[in-house]
Coordinates of N, CA, C and O in Angstrom, one line a residue:
F28 N -53.7 -74.4 2.2 CA -52.3 -74.6 1.7 C -51.6 -73.2 1.5 O -50.7 -72.9 2.3
G29 N -51.9 -72.4 0.6 CA -51.4 -71.0 0.5 C -49.9 -71.0 0.0 O -49.4 -72.1 -0.4
P30 N -49.3 -69.8 -0.1 CA -48.0 -69.7 -0.6 C -46.9 -70.4 0.3 O -47.1 -70.5 1.5
P31 N -45.8 -70.8 -0.3 CA -44.8 -71.4 0.5 C -44.2 -70.4 1.4 O -44.2 -69.2 1.2
S32 N -43.7 -70.8 2.6 CA -43.0 -69.9 3.5 C -41.7 -69.4 3.0 O -41.1 -70.0 2.0
A33 N -41.3 -68.3 3.5 CA -40.0 -67.7 3.1 C -38.8 -68.7 3.3 O -37.9 -68.9 2.5
E34 N -38.9 -69.5 4.4 CA -37.9 -70.5 4.7 C -37.9 -71.6 3.6 O -36.8 -72.0 3.1
A35 N -39.0 -72.1 3.3 CA -39.1 -73.2 2.3 C -38.6 -72.6 0.9 O -37.9 -73.3 0.2
D36 N -39.0 -71.4 0.6 CA -38.5 -70.8 -0.7 C -37.0 -70.6 -0.7 O -36.3 -70.9 -1.7
F37 N -36.4 -70.2 0.5 CA -34.9 -70.1 0.6 C -34.3 -71.5 0.4 O -33.3 -71.6 -0.3
E38 N -34.8 -72.5 1.0 CA -34.2 -73.8 0.9 C -34.2 -74.3 -0.6 O -33.3 -75.0 -1.0
K39 N -35.2 -73.9 -1.4 CA -35.3 -74.3 -2.8 C -34.2 -73.6 -3.6 O -33.6 -74.1 -4.5
R40 N -34.0 -72.3 -3.2 CA -33.0 -71.5 -3.9 C -31.6 -71.7 -3.5 O -30.7 -71.4 -4.2
E41 N -31.4 -72.1 -2.3 CA -30.0 -72.2 -1.7 C -29.0 -72.9 -2.6 O -27.9 -72.4 -2.8
P42 N -29.3 -74.0 -3.2 CA -28.3 -74.6 -4.1 C -27.9 -73.8 -5.3 O -26.9 -74.0 -5.9
L43 N -28.8 -72.8 -5.6 CA -28.5 -71.9 -6.8 C -27.5 -70.8 -6.4 O -26.9 -70.1 -7.2
F44 N -27.3 -70.5 -5.1 CA -26.4 -69.5 -4.6 C -25.0 -69.9 -4.8 O -24.6 -71.0 -4.5
R45 N -24.2 -69.1 -5.4 CA -22.7 -69.3 -5.6 C -22.0 -68.0 -5.7 O -22.6 -67.0 -6.1
P46 N -20.7 -68.0 -5.4 CA -20.0 -66.7 -5.5 C -20.0 -66.2 -7.0 O -20.0 -67.0 -7.9
D47 N -19.9 -64.9 -7.1 CA -19.8 -64.3 -8.4 C -18.4 -64.6 -9.0 O -17.4 -64.2 -8.5
P48 N -18.4 -65.3 -10.1 CA -17.1 -65.7 -10.7 C -16.3 -64.5 -11.2 O -15.1 -64.6 -11.5
L49 N -16.9 -63.3 -11.4 CA -16.2 -62.2 -11.9 C -15.7 -61.3 -10.8 O -15.0 -60.3 -11.0
N50 N -16.1 -61.6 -9.5 CA -15.6 -60.8 -8.4 C -14.1 -61.0 -8.2 O -13.7 -62.2 -8.0
K51 N -13.3 -60.0 -8.2 CA -11.9 -60.1 -8.0 C -11.5 -60.3 -6.5 O -10.3 -60.4 -6.2
H52 N -12.5 -60.2 -5.6 CA -12.2 -60.2 -4.2 C -13.1 -61.2 -3.5 O -13.8 -60.9 -2.6
P53 N -13.0 -62.5 -3.8 CA -13.8 -63.5 -3.1 C -13.4 -63.6 -1.6 O -12.2 -63.4 -1.3
Y54 N -14.3 -63.8 -0.8 CA -14.0 -64.0 0.6 C -14.7 -65.3 1.1 O -15.9 -65.3 1.2
N55 N -13.9 -66.3 1.4 CA -14.4 -67.6 1.7 C -15.3 -68.1 0.6 O -14.9 -68.1 -0.6
T56 N -16.6 -68.3 0.8 CA -17.5 -68.7 -0.3 C -18.4 -67.6 -0.7 O -19.3 -67.8 -1.4
S57 N -18.1 -66.4 -0.2 CA -19.0 -65.2 -0.5 C -18.2 -64.3 -1.4 O -17.0 -64.3 -1.5
S58 N -18.9 -63.4 -2.0 CA -18.3 -62.3 -2.7 C -18.1 -61.1 -1.7 O -18.9 -60.9 -0.8
R59 N -17.1 -60.3 -2.0 CA -16.9 -59.1 -1.1 C -16.8 -57.9 -1.9 O -16.3 -57.9 -3.0
V60 N -17.2 -56.8 -1.4 CA -17.1 -55.5 -2.1 C -16.3 -54.6 -1.1 O -16.7 -54.5 0.1
D61 N -15.3 -54.0 -1.6 CA -14.5 -53.0 -0.9 C -14.8 -51.6 -1.4 O -14.6 -51.3 -2.6
L62 N -15.3 -50.8 -0.5 CA -15.6 -49.4 -0.9 C -14.3 -48.6 -1.1 O -13.3 -48.9 -0.4
P63 N -14.3 -47.6 -1.9 CA -13.1 -46.9 -2.2 C -12.3 -46.3 -1.0 O -11.1 -46.4 -1.0
R64 N -13.0 -45.8 0.0 CA -12.4 -45.2 1.1 C -12.4 -46.1 2.4 O -12.1 -45.7 3.5
A65 N -12.7 -47.4 2.2 CA -12.7 -48.3 3.3 C -11.3 -48.6 3.8 O -10.4 -48.7 2.9
P66 N -11.1 -48.6 5.1 CA -9.7 -48.9 5.6 C -9.3 -50.3 5.2 O -10.1 -51.2 5.1
A67 N -8.0 -50.5 5.0 CA -7.5 -51.8 4.7 C -7.8 -52.8 5.8 O -7.9 -52.4 7.0
Q68 N -8.0 -54.1 5.5 CA -8.2 -55.1 6.5 C -7.1 -56.2 6.4 O -7.4 -57.3 6.1
P69 N -5.9 -55.8 6.7 CA -4.8 -56.8 6.5 C -4.9 -58.0 7.4 O -4.2 -59.0 7.1
W70 N -5.6 -58.0 8.5 CA -5.7 -59.1 9.4 C -6.5 -60.3 8.9 O -6.4 -61.4 9.4
L71 N -7.2 -60.0 7.8 CA -8.0 -61.1 7.3 C -7.3 -62.0 6.3 O -7.8 -63.0 5.8
V72 N -6.1 -61.6 5.9 CA -5.3 -62.3 4.9 C -4.1 -63.0 5.6 O -3.3 -62.4 6.2
P73 N -4.1 -64.3 5.4 CA -2.9 -65.1 6.0 C -1.7 -64.8 5.2 O -1.7 -64.8 4.0
H74 N -0.6 -64.5 6.0 CA 0.7 -64.3 5.3 C 1.5 -65.5 5.6 O 1.6 -66.1 6.7
R75 N 2.2 -65.9 4.5 CA 3.0 -67.2 4.6 C 4.0 -67.2 5.8 O 4.2 -68.2 6.4
E76 N 4.6 -66.0 6.1 CA 5.6 -66.0 7.1 C 5.0 -65.9 8.6 O 5.7 -65.9 9.5
T77 N 3.7 -65.7 8.7 CA 3.0 -65.6 10.0 C 2.9 -66.9 10.6 O 2.3 -67.8 10.0
P78 N 3.5 -67.1 11.8 CA 3.2 -68.4 12.6 C 1.8 -68.6 12.8 O 1.0 -67.6 13.1
T79 N 1.3 -69.8 12.8 CA -0.1 -70.1 13.0 C -0.3 -70.8 14.4 O 0.5 -71.6 14.8
G80 N -1.4 -70.5 15.0 CA -1.8 -71.2 16.2 C -2.5 -72.5 15.9 O -2.6 -72.9 14.7
A81 N -3.0 -73.1 16.9 CA -3.7 -74.4 16.7 C -5.1 -74.3 17.1 O -5.5 -73.5 17.9
L82 N -5.9 -75.1 16.5 CA -7.4 -75.2 16.7 C -7.8 -76.6 17.0 O -7.5 -77.5 16.2
V83 N -8.3 -76.9 18.2 CA -8.7 -78.2 18.6 C -10.2 -78.2 18.9 O -10.7 -77.3 19.5
R84 N -10.9 -79.3 18.5 CA -12.3 -79.5 18.6 C -12.6 -80.4 19.8 O -11.9 -81.5 19.9
F85 N -13.6 -80.1 20.6 CA -14.0 -80.9 21.8 C -15.5 -81.0 21.7 O -16.2 -80.2 21.2
Q86 N -16.1 -82.0 22.4 CA -17.5 -82.1 22.7 C -17.7 -81.7 24.1 O -17.1 -82.1 25.0
A87 N -18.7 -80.8 24.3 CA -19.1 -80.3 25.6 C -20.5 -80.6 25.9 O -21.4 -80.3 25.1
K88 N -20.8 -81.3 27.0 CA -22.1 -81.7 27.4 C -22.6 -80.7 28.4 O -21.9 -80.3 29.3
S89 N -23.9 -80.4 28.3 CA -24.6 -79.5 29.3 C -25.8 -80.2 29.9 O -26.7 -80.5 29.2
K90 N -25.7 -80.5 31.2 CA -26.9 -81.2 31.8 C -28.0 -80.2 31.9 O -29.2 -80.5 31.7
A91 N -27.7 -78.9 32.2 CA -28.8 -77.9 32.3 C -29.6 -77.7 31.0 O -30.8 -77.5 31.0
L92 N -28.8 -77.7 29.9 CA -29.5 -77.5 28.6 C -29.9 -78.8 28.0 O -30.7 -78.8 27.0
G93 N -29.4 -79.9 28.5 CA -29.8 -81.2 28.0 C -29.3 -81.5 26.6 O -30.0 -82.1 25.8
N94 N -28.1 -81.0 26.3 CA -27.5 -81.2 24.9 C -26.0 -81.2 25.0 O -25.4 -81.1 26.1
E95 N -25.4 -81.4 23.8 CA -24.0 -81.3 23.7 C -23.6 -80.6 22.4 O -24.4 -80.5 21.5
R96 N -22.5 -80.1 22.4 CA -22.1 -79.2 21.3 C -20.6 -79.3 21.1 O -19.8 -79.7 22.0
D97 N -20.1 -78.9 19.9 CA -18.7 -78.7 19.6 C -18.2 -77.4 20.2 O -19.0 -76.4 20.2
V98 N -17.1 -77.4 20.8 CA -16.3 -76.2 21.1 C -15.0 -76.3 20.5 O -14.4 -77.4 20.4
L99 N -14.5 -75.2 20.1 CA -13.1 -75.1 19.5 C -12.2 -74.3 20.5 O -12.7 -73.3 21.0
V100 N -11.0 -74.7 20.6 CA -10.1 -74.0 21.4 C -8.9 -73.6 20.5 O -8.3 -74.5 19.9
Y101 N -8.6 -72.3 20.4 CA -7.5 -71.8 19.7 C -6.4 -71.5 20.7 O -6.6 -70.9 21.7
T102 N -5.2 -72.0 20.4 CA -4.0 -71.6 21.1 C -3.0 -70.9 20.2 O -2.9 -71.3 19.0
P103 N -2.3 -69.9 20.7 CA -1.5 -69.1 19.8 C -0.2 -69.8 19.4 O 0.2 -70.8 20.0
P104 N 0.5 -69.3 18.4 CA 1.8 -69.8 18.0 C 2.7 -69.8 19.2 O 2.7 -68.8 20.0
G105 N 3.4 -70.8 19.5 CA 4.4 -70.9 20.6 C 3.7 -71.1 21.9 O 4.3 -70.8 23.0
Y106 N 2.4 -71.5 21.9 CA 1.7 -71.7 23.2 C 2.5 -72.5 24.2 O 3.1 -73.6 23.8
Q107 N 2.5 -72.1 25.4 CA 3.2 -72.8 26.5 C 2.2 -73.0 27.7 O 1.6 -72.0 28.1
P108 N 2.1 -74.2 28.2 CA 1.1 -74.4 29.3 C 1.6 -74.0 30.7 O 1.0 -74.3 31.7
E109 N 2.7 -73.2 30.7 CA 3.2 -72.7 32.0 C 3.6 -71.2 31.8 O 3.6 -70.7 30.6
G110 N 4.0 -70.5 32.8 CA 4.4 -69.1 32.7 C 3.2 -68.2 32.9 O 2.2 -68.6 33.5
A111 N 3.3 -67.1 32.4 CA 2.2 -66.1 32.5 C 0.9 -66.7 31.8 O 1.0 -67.3 30.7
K112 N -0.2 -66.5 32.4 CA -1.5 -66.9 31.8 C -1.9 -66.1 30.7 O -1.6 -64.9 30.6
Y113 N -2.5 -66.7 29.7 CA -3.0 -66.0 28.5 C -4.3 -65.3 28.7 O -5.2 -65.9 29.4
P114 N -4.5 -64.1 28.1 CA -5.8 -63.5 28.0 C -6.8 -64.5 27.3 O -6.3 -65.3 26.5
L115 N -8.0 -64.4 27.7 CA -9.0 -65.3 27.1 C -10.1 -64.6 26.3 O -10.6 -63.6 26.7
V116 N -10.3 -65.1 25.1 CA -11.4 -64.6 24.2 C -12.4 -65.7 24.1 O -12.1 -66.9 23.8
V117 N -13.7 -65.4 24.5 CA -14.8 -66.3 24.4 C -15.7 -65.8 23.3 O -16.1 -64.6 23.3
T118 N -16.1 -66.6 22.3 CA -17.0 -66.2 21.2 C -18.0 -67.2 20.9 O -17.8 -68.4 21.1
F119 N -19.1 -66.8 20.4 CA -20.2 -67.7 20.1 C -20.2 -67.9 18.6 O -19.4 -67.3 17.8
D120 N -21.1 -68.8 18.1 CA -21.2 -69.2 16.7 C -19.8 -69.7 16.2 O -19.3 -69.2 15.2
G121 N -19.3 -70.7 16.9 CA -17.9 -71.2 16.6 C -17.6 -71.4 15.1 O -16.6 -70.9 14.6
P122 N -18.4 -72.2 14.4 CA -18.1 -72.4 13.0 C -18.1 -71.1 12.1 O -17.3 -70.9 11.3
T123 N -19.0 -70.2 12.4 CA -19.1 -68.9 11.7 C -17.9 -68.1 12.0 O -17.3 -67.5 11.2
A124 N -17.4 -68.1 13.3 CA -16.2 -67.4 13.7 C -15.0 -67.9 12.9 O -14.1 -67.1 12.6
V125 N -15.0 -69.2 12.6 CA -13.8 -69.8 11.9 C -14.0 -69.6 10.4 O -13.1 -69.1 9.8
L126 N -15.1 -70.0 9.9 CA -15.3 -70.0 8.4 C -15.6 -68.6 7.8 O -15.0 -68.2 6.8
A127 N -16.5 -67.9 8.4 CA -16.9 -66.6 7.8 C -16.1 -65.5 8.3 O -15.8 -64.5 7.5
L128 N -15.7 -65.5 9.5 CA -14.9 -64.4 10.1 C -13.4 -64.6 10.1 O -12.6 -63.7 10.5
S129 N -13.0 -65.8 9.8 CA -11.6 -66.2 9.8 C -10.9 -65.8 11.1 O -9.7 -65.4 11.1
L130 N -11.5 -66.0 12.3 CA -11.0 -65.6 13.5 C -9.6 -66.2 13.8 O -8.7 -65.4 14.3
P131 N -9.3 -67.5 13.6 CA -7.9 -67.9 13.8 C -6.9 -67.1 13.0 O -5.8 -66.8 13.5
I132 N -7.2 -66.8 11.8 CA -6.3 -66.1 10.9 C -6.1 -64.7 11.5 O -5.0 -64.2 11.6
V133 N -7.2 -64.0 11.9 CA -7.1 -62.7 12.4 C -6.3 -62.7 13.7 O -5.4 -61.8 13.9
L134 N -6.5 -63.7 14.6 CA -5.7 -63.7 15.8 C -4.2 -63.9 15.5 O -3.4 -63.2 16.1
D135 N -3.9 -64.9 14.6 CA -2.5 -65.1 14.2 C -1.9 -63.8 13.7 O -0.8 -63.5 14.1
E136 N -2.6 -63.1 12.8 CA -2.0 -61.9 12.2 C -1.9 -60.8 13.2 O -0.8 -60.1 13.2
L137 N -2.9 -60.6 14.1 CA -2.8 -59.5 15.1 C -1.7 -59.8 16.1 O -0.9 -58.9 16.6
I138 N -1.5 -61.1 16.5 CA -0.5 -61.5 17.4 C 0.9 -61.3 16.8 O 1.8 -60.7 17.4
A139 N 1.1 -61.7 15.5 CA 2.3 -61.5 14.8 C 2.7 -60.0 14.7 O 3.9 -59.7 14.7
A140 N 1.7 -59.2 14.5 CA 2.0 -57.7 14.3 C 2.1 -57.0 15.7 O 2.3 -55.8 15.7
R141 N 2.0 -57.8 16.7 CA 2.0 -57.3 18.1 C 1.0 -56.2 18.4 O 1.2 -55.3 19.2
K142 N -0.2 -56.4 17.8 CA -1.3 -55.5 18.0 C -2.1 -56.0 19.3 O -2.8 -55.3 19.9
I143 N -2.0 -57.4 19.5 CA -2.6 -58.0 20.7 C -1.6 -59.0 21.2 O -0.7 -59.5 20.5
P144 N -1.7 -59.3 22.5 CA -0.8 -60.3 23.1 C -1.3 -61.7 22.6 O -2.5 -61.8 22.2
P145 N -0.5 -62.7 22.8 CA -1.0 -64.1 22.5 C -2.2 -64.4 23.4 O -2.2 -64.0 24.6
V146 N -3.2 -65.0 22.8 CA -4.5 -65.3 23.6 C -4.9 -66.7 23.4 O -4.5 -67.3 22.4
V147 N -5.7 -67.2 24.3 CA -6.4 -68.5 24.1 C -7.8 -68.1 23.8 O -8.4 -67.1 24.4
A148 N -8.4 -68.7 22.8 CA -9.8 -68.4 22.4 C -10.7 -69.7 22.5 O -10.3 -70.8 22.1
L149 N -11.9 -69.5 23.1 CA -12.9 -70.5 23.2 C -14.0 -70.2 22.2 O -14.7 -69.1 22.4
L150 N -14.2 -71.0 21.2 CA -15.3 -70.7 20.2 C -16.4 -71.7 20.4 O -16.2 -72.9 20.2
I151 N -17.5 -71.3 20.8 CA -18.6 -72.2 21.2 C -19.7 -72.3 20.1 O -20.2 -71.3 19.6
D152 N -20.0 -73.5 19.7 CA -21.0 -73.8 18.7 C -22.4 -73.7 19.3 O -22.5 -73.7 20.6
N153 N -23.4 -73.6 18.5 CA -24.8 -73.5 19.0 C -25.5 -74.8 18.6 O -25.2 -75.4 17.6
V154 N -26.4 -75.1 19.5 CA -27.3 -76.2 19.2 C -28.7 -75.6 18.7 O -29.2 -76.0 17.7
D155 N -29.2 -74.6 19.4 CA -30.4 -73.9 19.0 C -30.1 -72.4 19.2 O -30.4 -71.9 20.2
R156 N -29.6 -71.8 18.2 CA -29.1 -70.4 18.2 C -30.2 -69.5 18.7 O -29.9 -68.6 19.6
G157 N -31.4 -69.6 18.2 CA -32.5 -68.7 18.5 C -32.9 -68.8 20.0 O -33.5 -67.9 20.5
K158 N -32.7 -70.0 20.5 CA -33.2 -70.2 21.9 C -32.0 -70.0 22.9 O -32.3 -69.4 24.0
E159 N -30.8 -70.4 22.6 CA -29.7 -70.3 23.5 C -29.1 -68.9 23.6 O -28.8 -68.4 24.7
L160 N -28.9 -68.2 22.5 CA -28.1 -67.0 22.5 C -28.8 -65.7 23.1 O -28.2 -65.0 23.8
P161 N -30.0 -65.5 22.7 CA -30.6 -64.2 23.2 C -31.1 -64.2 24.6 O -32.2 -64.3 24.9
G162 N -30.1 -64.0 25.5 CA -30.5 -63.8 27.0 C -31.0 -65.0 27.7 O -31.9 -64.9 28.5
N163 N -30.4 -66.2 27.4 CA -30.9 -67.4 28.1 C -30.0 -67.6 29.3 O -28.8 -67.9 29.2
P164 N -30.6 -67.6 30.5 CA -29.8 -67.7 31.7 C -29.1 -69.1 31.8 O -28.0 -69.2 32.3
A165 N -29.8 -70.2 31.4 CA -29.2 -71.5 31.5 C -27.9 -71.6 30.6 O -26.9 -72.2 30.9
F166 N -28.0 -71.0 29.4 CA -26.9 -71.0 28.5 C -25.7 -70.2 29.0 O -24.6 -70.6 29.0
A167 N -26.0 -69.0 29.5 CA -25.0 -68.1 30.1 C -24.3 -68.8 31.3 O -23.1 -68.7 31.4
D168 N -25.1 -69.5 32.1 CA -24.5 -70.2 33.2 C -23.6 -71.4 32.8 O -22.5 -71.6 33.3
F169 N -24.0 -72.1 31.7 CA -23.2 -73.2 31.2 C -21.9 -72.6 30.7 O -20.8 -73.2 31.0
V170 N -21.9 -71.5 30.0 CA -20.7 -70.9 29.5 C -19.8 -70.5 30.6 O -18.6 -70.8 30.7
A171 N -20.4 -69.7 31.6 CA -19.6 -69.1 32.6 C -19.2 -70.1 33.7 O -18.1 -69.9 34.3
L172 N -20.0 -71.1 34.0 CA -19.7 -72.0 35.1 C -19.1 -73.3 34.7 O -18.5 -74.0 35.6
D173 N -19.3 -73.7 33.5 CA -18.7 -74.9 33.0 C -17.6 -74.7 32.0 O -16.4 -75.2 32.2
L174 N -17.9 -74.1 30.9 CA -16.9 -74.0 29.8 C -15.7 -73.1 30.1 O -14.6 -73.5 29.9
V175 N -16.0 -71.9 30.6 CA -14.9 -71.0 30.9 C -13.9 -71.5 32.0 O -12.7 -71.5 31.8
P176 N -14.4 -72.0 33.1 CA -13.5 -72.6 34.1 C -12.7 -73.8 33.5 O -11.5 -73.9 33.7
W177 N -13.3 -74.6 32.6 CA -12.6 -75.7 32.0 C -11.5 -75.2 31.1 O -10.3 -75.7 31.2
V178 N -11.7 -74.2 30.2 CA -10.7 -73.7 29.4 C -9.6 -73.0 30.1 O -8.4 -73.1 29.8
R179 N -10.0 -72.4 31.2 CA -9.0 -71.7 32.1 C -8.0 -72.7 32.7 O -6.8 -72.5 32.7
R180 N -8.6 -73.8 33.2 CA -7.8 -74.9 33.8 C -7.0 -75.6 32.8 O -5.8 -75.9 32.9
S181 N -7.6 -76.0 31.7 CA -7.0 -76.8 30.7 C -6.0 -76.1 29.7 O -5.1 -76.8 29.2
Y182 N -6.1 -74.8 29.6 CA -5.3 -74.1 28.6 C -4.6 -72.9 29.2 O -4.2 -72.0 28.4
H183 N -4.4 -72.9 30.5 CA -3.5 -71.8 31.1 C -4.0 -70.4 30.7 O -3.3 -69.5 30.4
A184 N -5.4 -70.3 30.7 CA -6.0 -69.0 30.4 C -6.3 -68.2 31.7 O -6.6 -68.8 32.7
S185 N -6.1 -66.9 31.7 CA -6.3 -66.0 32.8 C -7.7 -66.1 33.4 O -8.7 -66.2 32.7
D186 N -7.8 -66.0 34.7 CA -9.1 -65.9 35.4 C -9.4 -64.5 35.8 O -10.4 -64.2 36.4
D187 N -8.6 -63.5 35.3 CA -8.8 -62.1 35.5 C -9.8 -61.6 34.6 O -9.6 -61.7 33.3
P188 N -11.0 -61.1 35.1 CA -12.0 -60.6 34.1 C -11.5 -59.5 33.2 O -12.0 -59.3 32.1
R189 N -10.5 -58.7 33.7 CA -9.9 -57.7 32.8 C -9.2 -58.2 31.6 O -8.9 -57.5 30.7
L190 N -8.8 -59.5 31.7 CA -8.1 -60.2 30.6 C -9.0 -61.2 29.9 O -8.5 -62.1 29.2
T191 N -10.3 -61.0 30.0 CA -11.3 -61.9 29.4 C -12.2 -61.0 28.5 O -12.8 -60.0 28.9
V192 N -12.4 -61.5 27.2 CA -13.3 -60.8 26.3 C -14.3 -61.8 25.9 O -14.0 -63.0 25.6
V193 N -15.6 -61.4 26.0 CA -16.7 -62.2 25.5 C -17.3 -61.5 24.3 O -17.6 -60.3 24.4
A194 N -17.4 -62.2 23.1 CA -17.8 -61.5 21.9 C -18.7 -62.3 21.1 O -18.7 -63.5 21.2
G195 N -19.5 -61.6 20.3 CA -20.3 -62.3 19.3 C -21.0 -61.3 18.4 O -20.9 -60.1 18.6
I196 N -21.6 -61.8 17.4 CA -22.3 -61.0 16.4 C -23.8 -61.3 16.4 O -24.2 -62.5 16.5
S197 N -24.6 -60.3 16.3 CA -26.1 -60.4 16.3 C -26.5 -61.1 17.6 O -26.3 -60.6 18.7
Y198 N -27.2 -62.3 17.5 CA -27.6 -63.0 18.7 C -26.4 -63.3 19.6 O -26.4 -63.3 20.8
G199 N -25.2 -63.6 19.0 CA -24.0 -63.8 19.8 C -23.6 -62.5 20.5 O -23.0 -62.6 21.6
G200 N -23.8 -61.4 20.0 CA -23.6 -60.1 20.7 C -24.5 -60.0 21.9 O -24.1 -59.5 23.0
I201 N -25.7 -60.3 21.7 CA -26.7 -60.3 22.8 C -26.2 -61.3 23.9 O -26.2 -61.0 25.1
A202 N -25.9 -62.5 23.5 CA -25.4 -63.5 24.4 C -24.2 -63.0 25.2 O -24.1 -63.3 26.4
S203 N -23.3 -62.4 24.5 CA -22.0 -62.0 25.2 C -22.3 -60.9 26.2 O -21.8 -60.9 27.3
A204 N -23.2 -59.9 25.8 CA -23.5 -58.8 26.8 C -24.3 -59.4 28.0 O -24.0 -59.1 29.1
Y205 N -25.2 -60.3 27.7 CA -26.0 -61.0 28.8 C -25.1 -61.8 29.7 O -25.2 -61.7 30.9
A206 N -24.2 -62.6 29.1 CA -23.3 -63.4 29.9 C -22.4 -62.5 30.8 O -22.1 -62.8 32.0
A207 N -21.8 -61.4 30.2 CA -21.0 -60.5 30.9 C -21.7 -59.9 32.1 O -21.2 -59.7 33.2
E208 N -23.0 -59.5 31.9 CA -23.8 -58.9 32.9 C -24.1 -59.9 34.0 O -24.0 -59.6 35.2
R209 N -24.5 -61.1 33.6 CA -24.9 -62.1 34.6 C -23.7 -62.7 35.3 O -23.8 -63.0 36.5
H210 N -22.5 -62.7 34.7 CA -21.3 -63.3 35.3 C -20.1 -62.4 35.0 O -19.2 -62.7 34.2
P211 N -20.1 -61.2 35.7 CA -18.9 -60.3 35.5 C -17.6 -60.9 35.8 O -16.6 -60.4 35.4
E212 N -17.6 -62.0 36.6 CA -16.3 -62.6 36.9 C -15.7 -63.3 35.8 O -14.6 -63.7 35.8

């Protein structure tokens, strides 16, 4: 039998986790600490006057991976399905990008401040993060050969690699580097 695993111990403690009620800077469901000389992060705060883009959820099936997953597509404020094509942002960990990183808010604020042009973003959820994201050729092929062409066709996104960003954090960062190396197009 032996001691409980770290994972089992975490599951028992998880309901006890809650934001610090005395923290003056809550961030989603977490507490945040700002160091005295840290630069301001104005893009994380939605401003009432900032136009907002749209976020739509789809189900995407992969024959190669034998599964299906949610994908989210962000379109910028004033999105038009004709005219100049939009730069494309592809990111992994879809729900984390929305809930923990506030990606739609960040994109809205950066676009409104004219720091970036209006973009279309594809936020891909994971089925098995530890298996799919760290350098999995079948997953990279699914993203590059199925999802990216679909979003480019369906949402007037550019097929120019110079106008395409693939991004992620941790395993998502590994997946983005691997996908970009495997499919530079």
